[in-house]
Short mmCIF file of C-alpha atoms in Angstrom, two decimals:
data_model
loop_
_atom_site.label_atom_id
_atom_site.label_comp_id
_atom_site.label_asym_id
_atom_site.label_seq_id
_atom_site.Cartn_x
_atom_site.Cartn_y
_atom_site.Cartn_z
CA ARG L 1 17.19 -21.22 -2.28
CA LYS L 2 16.27 -18.27 -0.12
CA GLU L 3 16.17 -14.72 -1.65
CA VAL L 4 18.21 -13.32 1.00
CA GLU L 5 20.61 -15.54 3.31
CA GLN L 6 22.54 -14.61 6.34
CA ASP L 7 24.57 -16.63 8.93
CA PRO L 8 22.29 -16.68 11.95
CA GLY L 9 25.12 -16.61 14.28
CA PRO L 10 25.29 -15.87 17.26
CA PHE L 11 28.44 -13.87 16.93
CA ASN L 12 29.70 -13.58 20.37
CA VAL L 13 31.88 -10.26 20.53
CA PRO L 14 33.95 -9.04 23.42
CA GLU L 15 33.21 -5.37 24.03
CA GLY L 16 35.44 -3.06 22.00
CA ALA L 17 36.17 -5.59 19.49
CA THR L 18 35.27 -5.61 15.76
CA VAL L 19 32.72 -7.95 14.23
CA ALA L 20 31.74 -8.34 10.63
CA PHE L 21 29.11 -10.40 8.71
CA ASN L 22 27.71 -10.77 5.38
CA CYS L 23 24.55 -11.65 3.41
CA THR L 24 23.96 -12.96 0.18
CA TYR L 25 21.01 -12.13 -2.23
CA SER L 26 19.85 -14.19 -5.17
CA ASN L 27 18.36 -11.74 -7.49
CA SER L 28 20.79 -9.71 -9.55
CA ALA L 29 18.09 -7.05 -10.36
CA SER L 30 17.94 -5.98 -6.74
CA GLN L 31 18.23 -2.37 -6.52
CA SER L 32 18.20 -1.15 -2.95
CA PHE L 33 19.90 -2.51 0.08
CA PHE L 34 19.60 -1.77 3.83
CA TRP L 35 20.71 -3.04 7.26
CA TYR L 36 18.00 -3.07 9.88
CA ARG L 37 18.46 -3.88 13.53
CA GLN L 38 15.90 -5.70 15.56
CA ASP L 39 15.86 -6.02 19.42
CA CYS L 40 14.19 -9.01 20.93
CA ARG L 41 10.43 -9.02 20.48
CA LYS L 42 10.57 -5.26 18.98
CA GLU L 43 10.15 -3.93 15.40
CA PRO L 44 12.91 -3.70 12.87
CA LYS L 45 14.69 -0.31 12.81
CA LEU L 46 16.63 1.17 9.89
CA LEU L 47 20.46 1.01 10.72
CA MET L 48 21.66 2.13 7.43
CA SER L 49 21.11 2.14 3.64
CA VAL L 50 23.97 0.36 1.68
CA TYR L 51 25.36 2.14 -1.40
CA SER L 52 27.56 0.83 -4.12
CA SER L 53 30.49 2.98 -3.00
CA GLY L 54 30.19 1.62 0.49
CA ASN L 55 29.17 3.85 3.43
CA GLU L 56 29.98 4.51 7.08
CA ASP L 57 27.89 5.70 9.96
CA GLY L 58 29.92 6.21 13.07
CA ARG L 59 31.12 2.72 13.98
CA PHE L 60 29.20 0.98 11.42
CA THR L 61 30.48 0.29 7.85
CA ALA L 62 28.42 -1.14 5.03
CA GLN L 63 29.63 -2.60 1.78
CA LEU L 64 27.85 -3.84 -1.39
CA ASN L 65 29.40 -6.02 -3.96
CA ARG L 66 27.06 -6.30 -6.76
CA ALA L 67 29.17 -8.80 -8.81
CA SER L 68 29.21 -11.33 -6.11
CA GLN L 69 25.72 -10.18 -4.79
CA TYR L 70 26.66 -9.84 -1.12
CA ILE L 71 26.38 -7.04 1.37
CA SER L 72 28.52 -6.66 4.47
CA LEU L 73 28.26 -4.90 7.85
CA LEU L 74 31.27 -4.16 10.09
CA ILE L 75 30.77 -2.97 13.59
CA ARG L 76 33.99 -1.32 15.30
CA ASP L 77 34.46 -0.71 18.97
CA SER L 78 31.44 -2.98 19.88
CA LYS L 79 29.24 -1.70 22.70
CA LEU L 80 26.96 -3.85 24.84
CA SER L 81 24.12 -1.89 23.34
CA ASP L 82 24.94 -3.32 19.99
CA SER L 83 23.66 -6.74 20.97
CA ALA L 84 20.79 -7.30 18.57
CA THR L 85 19.72 -9.22 15.49
CA TYR L 86 20.80 -7.56 12.29
CA LEU L 87 18.62 -8.00 9.28
CA CYS L 88 19.92 -7.71 5.73
CA VAL L 89 17.24 -6.26 3.40
CA VAL L 90 16.86 -6.09 -0.22
CA ASN L 91 14.36 -4.32 -2.48
CA LEU L 92 13.94 -5.26 -6.18
CA MET L 93 12.04 -1.96 -6.82
CA THR L 94 9.94 -3.44 -9.49
CA THR L 95 6.93 -1.36 -10.82
CA ASP L 96 4.41 -3.74 -9.39
CA SER L 97 5.77 -4.01 -5.93
CA TRP L 98 8.48 -1.52 -5.12
CA GLY L 99 7.79 -1.68 -1.54
CA LYS L 100 8.56 -5.42 -1.35
CA LEU L 101 11.41 -5.59 1.14
CA GLN L 102 12.98 -9.05 1.22
CA PHE L 103 14.57 -9.87 4.53
CA GLY L 104 17.12 -12.34 5.49
CA ALA L 105 16.41 -14.29 8.85
CA GLY L 106 18.99 -12.08 10.64
CA THR L 107 22.43 -12.45 12.21
CA GLN L 108 22.41 -12.35 16.07
CA VAL L 109 25.21 -10.43 17.78
CA VAL L 110 25.98 -10.76 21.41
CA VAL L 111 28.51 -8.23 22.91
CA THR L 112 29.82 -9.50 26.06
CA PRO L 113 31.58 -7.39 28.82
CA GLU X 1 5.82 13.84 13.17
CA THR X 2 4.10 10.72 14.48
CA GLY X 3 5.38 7.21 13.70
CA VAL X 4 3.63 4.12 12.59
CA THR X 5 1.22 2.82 15.23
CA GLN X 6 -0.39 -0.45 15.13
CA SER X 7 -3.37 -1.91 17.18
CA PRO X 8 -3.70 -3.93 19.01
CA THR X 9 -0.44 -4.99 20.45
CA HIS X 10 -1.33 -8.47 21.48
CA LEU X 11 -4.12 -10.66 20.45
CA ILE X 12 -5.27 -14.27 21.03
CA LYS X 13 -7.68 -16.05 18.72
CA THR X 14 -8.95 -19.34 18.22
CA ARG X 15 -8.40 -21.50 14.98
CA GLY X 16 -10.99 -20.69 12.45
CA GLN X 17 -11.78 -17.33 13.68
CA GLN X 18 -11.12 -14.09 11.76
CA VAL X 19 -9.00 -11.00 12.78
CA THR X 20 -8.56 -7.52 11.84
CA LEU X 21 -5.24 -5.79 12.60
CA ARG X 22 -4.88 -1.93 12.17
CA CYS X 23 -2.05 0.44 11.17
CA SER X 24 -1.94 4.14 11.17
CA SER X 25 0.96 5.19 8.86
CA GLN X 26 3.48 7.83 9.55
CA SER X 27 2.17 11.48 8.50
CA GLY X 28 2.75 12.11 4.75
CA HIS X 29 3.39 8.38 3.99
CA ASN X 30 1.08 7.19 1.12
CA THR X 31 2.31 3.48 1.03
CA VAL X 32 1.76 0.86 3.57
CA SER X 33 3.30 -2.70 3.60
CA TRP X 34 2.34 -5.62 5.85
CA TYR X 35 4.70 -8.21 6.88
CA GLN X 36 4.49 -11.53 8.86
CA GLN X 37 7.21 -12.40 11.24
CA ALA X 38 7.36 -15.87 12.58
CA LEU X 39 9.67 -16.71 15.56
CA GLY X 40 13.21 -16.92 14.40
CA GLN X 41 12.52 -15.81 10.87
CA GLY X 42 12.88 -12.50 9.10
CA PRO X 43 9.67 -10.58 8.11
CA GLN X 44 7.79 -11.90 5.13
CA PHE X 45 6.15 -9.56 2.69
CA ILE X 46 2.27 -10.07 2.70
CA PHE X 47 1.24 -7.02 0.32
CA GLN X 48 1.46 -3.58 -0.07
CA TYR X 49 -1.21 -0.71 -0.58
CA TYR X 50 -0.44 2.42 -2.52
CA ARG X 51 -3.14 5.18 -2.71
CA GLU X 52 -5.79 2.56 -1.62
CA GLU X 53 -5.07 -0.03 -4.07
CA GLU X 54 -3.05 -3.30 -3.66
CA ASN X 55 0.32 -2.88 -5.30
CA GLY X 56 2.08 -6.12 -4.96
CA ARG X 57 1.46 -9.28 -2.95
CA GLY X 58 3.69 -11.93 -1.47
CA ASN X 59 3.02 -15.72 -1.38
CA PHE X 60 0.16 -15.61 1.04
CA PRO X 61 -3.36 -17.11 0.45
CA PRO X 62 -6.41 -15.00 -0.33
CA ARG X 63 -7.68 -15.40 3.18
CA PHE X 64 -5.15 -12.59 3.84
CA SER X 65 -6.80 -9.43 2.67
CA GLY X 66 -6.41 -5.71 3.23
CA LEU X 67 -7.49 -2.33 2.87
CA GLN X 68 -6.09 1.14 2.75
CA PHE X 69 -8.07 4.17 3.63
CA PRO X 70 -8.02 7.80 2.22
CA ASN X 71 -5.92 8.93 5.26
CA TYR X 72 -3.46 6.09 4.23
CA SER X 73 -4.28 4.06 7.38
CA SER X 74 -4.68 0.29 6.78
CA GLU X 75 -6.19 -2.85 7.85
CA LEU X 76 -4.85 -6.48 7.46
CA ASN X 77 -7.76 -8.98 7.60
CA VAL X 78 -7.07 -12.80 8.15
CA ASN X 79 -9.91 -15.23 7.84
CA ALA X 80 -10.02 -18.92 8.91
CA LEU X 81 -7.01 -18.39 11.21
CA GLU X 82 -4.64 -21.42 11.36
CA LEU X 83 -2.18 -22.21 14.07
CA ASP X 84 0.71 -21.35 11.73
CA ASP X 85 -0.74 -17.75 11.59
CA SER X 86 0.62 -17.22 15.02
CA ALA X 87 3.32 -14.51 14.41
CA LEU X 88 4.28 -10.75 14.79
CA TYR X 89 2.44 -8.86 12.06
CA LEU X 90 4.41 -5.66 11.12
CA CYS X 91 3.09 -2.49 9.23
CA ALA X 92 5.60 -0.40 7.38
CA SER X 93 4.80 2.93 5.93
CA SER X 94 6.86 4.72 3.23
CA LEU X 95 6.71 7.71 0.93
CA VAL X 96 7.84 6.14 -2.47
CA ASP X 97 11.32 4.82 -1.59
CA VAL X 98 12.21 7.42 1.24
CA GLY X 99 12.70 4.72 3.77
CA TYR X 100 10.44 2.38 5.50
CA THR X 101 9.18 2.92 9.13
CA PHE X 102 7.94 0.04 10.90
CA GLY X 103 5.32 -0.11 13.62
CA SER X 104 5.92 -1.91 16.75
CA GLY X 105 3.62 -4.79 15.49
CA THR X 106 0.83 -6.99 16.66
CA ARG X 107 1.73 -10.13 18.18
CA LEU X 108 -1.01 -12.83 17.25
CA THR X 109 -1.35 -16.10 18.87
CA VAL X 110 -3.72 -18.69 17.48
CA VAL X 111 -4.83 -21.47 19.88
#
């Protein structure tokens, strides 16, 4: 079983619509959670951290469910520029490798006019 | 504030050769991590360096090795290249857990 699993998509979304997707993680000891965005052939860029209480950044809302070990991302009022691969990232924060980010394979989102 | 820079951006090597990839971390960041991203996959953790010492390693063989220098820049060395080593190699720098900034990567092709 993979440590972080995501639906690869693609999620085809009309411009202006809402799209949401989840990722699940296997290690209940995971401490930090993030969503990264990756454009084709570019490096991942931090979209937002995910907190237990849930958090919002403009049109983006992230939720964490520790009991069920999943993280979600919701994008409202989708823009064409939101087309990208969204990577779910988990960090165990152990003392011997606190920088070891565990990535999902990504969920592709395609926003269409 | 400068970001993370990696060099070279693209590289083609022959199977069996050795390669060195370089990373200059973001100013003030004392931790560098290296990741391998194969096509269609998420990045996979190779190892991390903190204050010039390896501090954590992923599931990669010993022919993947690294260094971190006093100025926190870093190198990734891969010996005896295999075709499956073809990937995007990403360097990320951080200051403790205050976010991770990725460089634009080195795209390595092994032929």
